[in-house]
PDB file of C-alpha atoms in Angstrom:
ATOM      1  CA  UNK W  99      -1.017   4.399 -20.820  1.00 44.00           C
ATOM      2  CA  UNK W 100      -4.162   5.338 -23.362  1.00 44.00           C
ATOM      3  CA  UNK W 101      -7.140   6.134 -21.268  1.00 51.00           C
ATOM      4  CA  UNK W 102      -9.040   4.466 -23.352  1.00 56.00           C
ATOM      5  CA  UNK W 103      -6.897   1.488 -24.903  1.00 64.00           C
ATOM      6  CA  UNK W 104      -9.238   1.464 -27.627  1.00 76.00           C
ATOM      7  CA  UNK W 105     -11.959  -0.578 -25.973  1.00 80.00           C
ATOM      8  CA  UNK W 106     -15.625   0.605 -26.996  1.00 85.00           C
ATOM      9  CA  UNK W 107     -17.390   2.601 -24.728  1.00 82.00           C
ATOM     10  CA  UNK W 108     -19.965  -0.003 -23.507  1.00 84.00           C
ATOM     11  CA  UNK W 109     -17.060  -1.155 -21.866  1.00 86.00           C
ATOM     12  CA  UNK W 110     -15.123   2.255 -20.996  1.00 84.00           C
ATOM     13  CA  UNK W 111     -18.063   3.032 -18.604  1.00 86.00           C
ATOM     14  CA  UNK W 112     -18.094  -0.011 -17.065  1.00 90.00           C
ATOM     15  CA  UNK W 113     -16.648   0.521 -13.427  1.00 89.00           C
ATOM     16  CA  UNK W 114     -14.402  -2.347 -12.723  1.00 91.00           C
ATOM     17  CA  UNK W 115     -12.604  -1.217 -16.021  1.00 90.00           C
ATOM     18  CA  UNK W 116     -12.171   2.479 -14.937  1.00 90.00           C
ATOM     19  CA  UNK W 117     -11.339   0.960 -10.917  1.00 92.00           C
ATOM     20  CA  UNK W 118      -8.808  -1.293 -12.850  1.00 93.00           C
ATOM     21  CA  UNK W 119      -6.929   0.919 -14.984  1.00 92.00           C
ATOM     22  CA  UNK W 120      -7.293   4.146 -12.292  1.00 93.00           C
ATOM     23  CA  UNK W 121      -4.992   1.780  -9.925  1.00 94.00           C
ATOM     24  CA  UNK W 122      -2.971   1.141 -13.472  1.00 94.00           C
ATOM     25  CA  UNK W 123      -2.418   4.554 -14.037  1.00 95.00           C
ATOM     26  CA  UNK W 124      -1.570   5.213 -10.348  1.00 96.00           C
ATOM     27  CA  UNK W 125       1.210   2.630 -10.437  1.00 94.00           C
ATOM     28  CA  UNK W 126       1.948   4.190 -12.920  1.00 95.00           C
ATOM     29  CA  UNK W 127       2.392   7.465 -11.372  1.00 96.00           C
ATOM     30  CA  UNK W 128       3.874   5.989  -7.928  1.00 96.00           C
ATOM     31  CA  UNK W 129       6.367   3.577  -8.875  1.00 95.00           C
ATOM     32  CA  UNK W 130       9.342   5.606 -10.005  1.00 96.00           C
ATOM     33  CA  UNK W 131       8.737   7.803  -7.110  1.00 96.00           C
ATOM     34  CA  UNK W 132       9.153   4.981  -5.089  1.00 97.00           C
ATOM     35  CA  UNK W 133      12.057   3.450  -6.853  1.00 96.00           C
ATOM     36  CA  UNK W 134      15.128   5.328  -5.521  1.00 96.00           C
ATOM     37  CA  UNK W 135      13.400   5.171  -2.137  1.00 97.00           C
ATOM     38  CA  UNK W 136      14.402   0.990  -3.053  1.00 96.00           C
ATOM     39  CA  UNK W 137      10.786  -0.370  -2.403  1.00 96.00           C
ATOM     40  CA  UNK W 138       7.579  -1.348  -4.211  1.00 94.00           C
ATOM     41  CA  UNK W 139       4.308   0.435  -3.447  1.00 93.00           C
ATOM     42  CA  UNK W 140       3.668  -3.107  -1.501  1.00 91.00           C
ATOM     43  CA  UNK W 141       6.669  -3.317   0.547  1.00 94.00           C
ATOM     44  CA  UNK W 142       5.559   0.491   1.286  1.00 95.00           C
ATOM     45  CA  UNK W 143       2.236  -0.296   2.121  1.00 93.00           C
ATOM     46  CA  UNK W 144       4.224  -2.992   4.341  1.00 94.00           C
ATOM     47  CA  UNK W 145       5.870  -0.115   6.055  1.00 96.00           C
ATOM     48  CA  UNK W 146       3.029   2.485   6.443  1.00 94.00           C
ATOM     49  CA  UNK W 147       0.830  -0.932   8.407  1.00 93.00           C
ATOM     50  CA  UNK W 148       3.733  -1.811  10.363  1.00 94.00           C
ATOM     51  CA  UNK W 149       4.582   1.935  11.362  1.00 93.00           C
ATOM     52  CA  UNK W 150       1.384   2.683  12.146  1.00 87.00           C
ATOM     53  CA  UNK W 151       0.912   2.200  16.300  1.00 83.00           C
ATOM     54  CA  UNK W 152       2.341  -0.833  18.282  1.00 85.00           C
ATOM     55  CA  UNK W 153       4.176  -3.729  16.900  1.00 85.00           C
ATOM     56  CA  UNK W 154       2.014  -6.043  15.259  1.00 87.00           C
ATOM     57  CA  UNK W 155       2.479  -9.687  14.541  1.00 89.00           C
ATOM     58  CA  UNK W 156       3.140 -11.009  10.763  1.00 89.00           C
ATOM     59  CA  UNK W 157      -0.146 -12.956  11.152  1.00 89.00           C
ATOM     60  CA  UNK W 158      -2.474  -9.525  12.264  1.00 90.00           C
ATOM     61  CA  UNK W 159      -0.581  -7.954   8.913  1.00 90.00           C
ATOM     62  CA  UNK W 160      -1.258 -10.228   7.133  1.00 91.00           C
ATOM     63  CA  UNK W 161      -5.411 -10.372   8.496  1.00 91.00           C
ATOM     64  CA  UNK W 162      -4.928  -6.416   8.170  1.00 90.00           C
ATOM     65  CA  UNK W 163      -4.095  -6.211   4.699  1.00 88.00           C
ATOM     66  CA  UNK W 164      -5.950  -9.343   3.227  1.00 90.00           C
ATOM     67  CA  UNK W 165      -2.824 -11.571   2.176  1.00 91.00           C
ATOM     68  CA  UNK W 166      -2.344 -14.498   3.242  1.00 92.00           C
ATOM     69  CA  UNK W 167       0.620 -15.318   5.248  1.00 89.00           C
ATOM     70  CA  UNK W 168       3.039 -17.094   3.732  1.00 92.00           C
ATOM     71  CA  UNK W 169       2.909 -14.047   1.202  1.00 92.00           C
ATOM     72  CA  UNK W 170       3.116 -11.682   4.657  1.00 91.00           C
ATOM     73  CA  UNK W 171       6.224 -13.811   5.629  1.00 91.00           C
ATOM     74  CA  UNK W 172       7.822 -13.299   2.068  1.00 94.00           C
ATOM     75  CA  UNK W 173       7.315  -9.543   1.672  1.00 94.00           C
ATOM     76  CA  UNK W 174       8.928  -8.994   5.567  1.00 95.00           C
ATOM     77  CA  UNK W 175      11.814 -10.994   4.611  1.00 96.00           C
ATOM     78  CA  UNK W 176      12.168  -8.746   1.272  1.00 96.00           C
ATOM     79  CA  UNK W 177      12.000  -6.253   4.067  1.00 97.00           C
ATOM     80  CA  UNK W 178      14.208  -7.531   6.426  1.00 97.00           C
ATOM     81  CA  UNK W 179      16.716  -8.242   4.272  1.00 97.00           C
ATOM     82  CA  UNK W 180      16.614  -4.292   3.110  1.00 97.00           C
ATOM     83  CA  UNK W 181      17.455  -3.213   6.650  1.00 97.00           C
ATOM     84  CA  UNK W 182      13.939  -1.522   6.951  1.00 98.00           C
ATOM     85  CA  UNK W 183      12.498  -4.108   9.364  1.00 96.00           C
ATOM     86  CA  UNK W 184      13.405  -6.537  11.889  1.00 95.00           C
ATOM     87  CA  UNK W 185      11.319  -9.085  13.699  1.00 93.00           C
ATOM     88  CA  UNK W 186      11.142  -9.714  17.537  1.00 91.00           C
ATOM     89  CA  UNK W 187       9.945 -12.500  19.657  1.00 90.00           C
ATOM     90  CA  UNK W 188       6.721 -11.305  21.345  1.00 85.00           C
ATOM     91  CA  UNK W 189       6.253 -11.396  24.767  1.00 88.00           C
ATOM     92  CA  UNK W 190       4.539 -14.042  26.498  1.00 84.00           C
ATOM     93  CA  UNK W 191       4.593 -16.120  23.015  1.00 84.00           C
ATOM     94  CA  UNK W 192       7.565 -17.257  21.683  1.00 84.00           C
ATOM     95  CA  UNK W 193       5.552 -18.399  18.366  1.00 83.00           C
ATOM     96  CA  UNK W 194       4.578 -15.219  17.483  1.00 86.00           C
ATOM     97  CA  UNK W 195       6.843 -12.489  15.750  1.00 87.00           C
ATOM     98  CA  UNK W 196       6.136  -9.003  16.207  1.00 92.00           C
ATOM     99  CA  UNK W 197       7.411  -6.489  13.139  1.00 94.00           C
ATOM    100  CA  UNK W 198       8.794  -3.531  14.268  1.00 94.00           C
ATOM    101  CA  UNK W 199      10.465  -0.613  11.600  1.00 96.00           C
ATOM    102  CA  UNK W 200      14.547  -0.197  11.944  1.00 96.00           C
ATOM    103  CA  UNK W 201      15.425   3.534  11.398  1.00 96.00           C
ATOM    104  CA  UNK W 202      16.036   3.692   8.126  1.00 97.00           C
ATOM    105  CA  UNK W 203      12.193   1.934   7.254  1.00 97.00           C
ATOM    106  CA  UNK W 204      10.783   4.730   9.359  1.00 97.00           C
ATOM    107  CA  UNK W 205      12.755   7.370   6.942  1.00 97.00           C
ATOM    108  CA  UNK W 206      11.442   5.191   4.051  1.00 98.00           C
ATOM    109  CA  UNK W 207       7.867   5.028   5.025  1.00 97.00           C
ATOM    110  CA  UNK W 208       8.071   8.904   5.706  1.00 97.00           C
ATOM    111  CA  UNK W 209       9.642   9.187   2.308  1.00 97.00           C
ATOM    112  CA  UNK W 210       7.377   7.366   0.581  1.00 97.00           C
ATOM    113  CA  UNK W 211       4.125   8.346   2.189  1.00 96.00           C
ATOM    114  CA  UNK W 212       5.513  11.808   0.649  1.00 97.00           C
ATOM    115  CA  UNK W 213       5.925  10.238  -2.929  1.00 97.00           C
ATOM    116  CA  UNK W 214       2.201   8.812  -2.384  1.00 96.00           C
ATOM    117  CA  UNK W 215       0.928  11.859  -2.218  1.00 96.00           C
ATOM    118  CA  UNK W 216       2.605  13.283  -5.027  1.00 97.00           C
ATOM    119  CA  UNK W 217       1.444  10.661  -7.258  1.00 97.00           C
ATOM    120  CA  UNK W 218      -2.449  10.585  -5.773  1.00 96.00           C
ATOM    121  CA  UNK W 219      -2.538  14.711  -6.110  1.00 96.00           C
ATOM    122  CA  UNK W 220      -1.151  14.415  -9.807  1.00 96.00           C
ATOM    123  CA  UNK W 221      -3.846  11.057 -10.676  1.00 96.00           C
ATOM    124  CA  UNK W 222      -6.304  13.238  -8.862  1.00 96.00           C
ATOM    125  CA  UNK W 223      -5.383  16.753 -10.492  1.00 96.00           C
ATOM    126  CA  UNK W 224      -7.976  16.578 -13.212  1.00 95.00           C
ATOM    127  CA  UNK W 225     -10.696  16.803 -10.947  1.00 94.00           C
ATOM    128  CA  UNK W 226      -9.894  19.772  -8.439  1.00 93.00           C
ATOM    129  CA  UNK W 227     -11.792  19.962  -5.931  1.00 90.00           C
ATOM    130  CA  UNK W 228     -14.137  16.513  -6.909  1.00 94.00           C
ATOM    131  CA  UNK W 229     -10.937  14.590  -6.157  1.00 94.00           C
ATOM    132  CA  UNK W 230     -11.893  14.508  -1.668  1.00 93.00           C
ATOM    133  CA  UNK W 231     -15.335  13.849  -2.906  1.00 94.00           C
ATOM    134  CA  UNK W 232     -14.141  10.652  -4.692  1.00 94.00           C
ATOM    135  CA  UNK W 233     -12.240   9.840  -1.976  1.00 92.00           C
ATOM    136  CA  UNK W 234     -14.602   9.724   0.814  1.00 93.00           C
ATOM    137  CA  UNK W 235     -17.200   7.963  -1.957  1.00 93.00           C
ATOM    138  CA  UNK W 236     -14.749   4.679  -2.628  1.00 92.00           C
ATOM    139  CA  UNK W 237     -14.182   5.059   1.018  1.00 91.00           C
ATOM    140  CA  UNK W 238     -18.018   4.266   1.367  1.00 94.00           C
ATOM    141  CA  UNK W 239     -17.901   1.964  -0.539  1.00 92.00           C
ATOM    142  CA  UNK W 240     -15.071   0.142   0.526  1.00 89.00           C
ATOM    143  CA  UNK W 241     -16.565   0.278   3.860  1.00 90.00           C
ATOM    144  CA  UNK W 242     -20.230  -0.859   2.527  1.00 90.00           C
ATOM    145  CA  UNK W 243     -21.408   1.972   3.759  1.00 84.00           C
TER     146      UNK W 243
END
């Protein structure tokens, strides 16, 4: 992708346009790592929430991640049906269905937490040692802080 796409530079410099095509070019970056591993970057991001600590229910994903859940329940089937997840009845509420990661989703989130990092060092390679800076100053932000 052009950096600049040939817009002018009042809007170039504008920051929802460099946020926008920063996650573009990161997709970019990510996605064929990810693609022998057989998953998206948002089935991965799947895996990294629902590998990270105890089983969690579809609905706390979903609240987790900001989707809502009949999108959470989609992307876990995609999942399930990939052999990377399964879902179990929790205890002491047979509504609710916990997500835990079979084997072979733990190998792919390892995998592809791996490829993430390859692809965030090479978006973030122009800026040396800037690039933590940046980090921890959308992390502010993010935060509101």
């Amino acid at each position: 992708m052009s950096s600049d796409l040939g817009a002018p530079p009042a809007v170039t410099r504008r920051l929802g346009y460099l946020l926008k095509h920063a996650r573009a070019r990161l997709g970019e970056l990510a996605e064929p790592l990810y693609e022998p591993l057989g998953v998206t970057g948002r089935q991965l991001a799947l895996l990294t929430l629902f590998g990270d600590g105890p089983a969690q229910s579809q609905q706390d994903g979903a609240a987790r991640l900001g989707i809502d859940r009949t999108t959470m329940v989609a992307l876990v089937d995609e999942l399930e049906v990939k052999g990377l997840v399964r879902r179990e009845v929790a205890p002491g509420d047979r509504r609710k269905r916990l997500v835990r990661l079979t084997g072979e989703g733990e190998r792919v989130r390892h995998a592809g937490e791996a490829a993430t990092r390859e692809a965030e060092a090479l978006l973030l390679a122009p800026l040396g040692d800037d690039a933590d800076r940046l980090r921890a100053a959308l992390h502010r932000v993010v935060r509101g802080e």
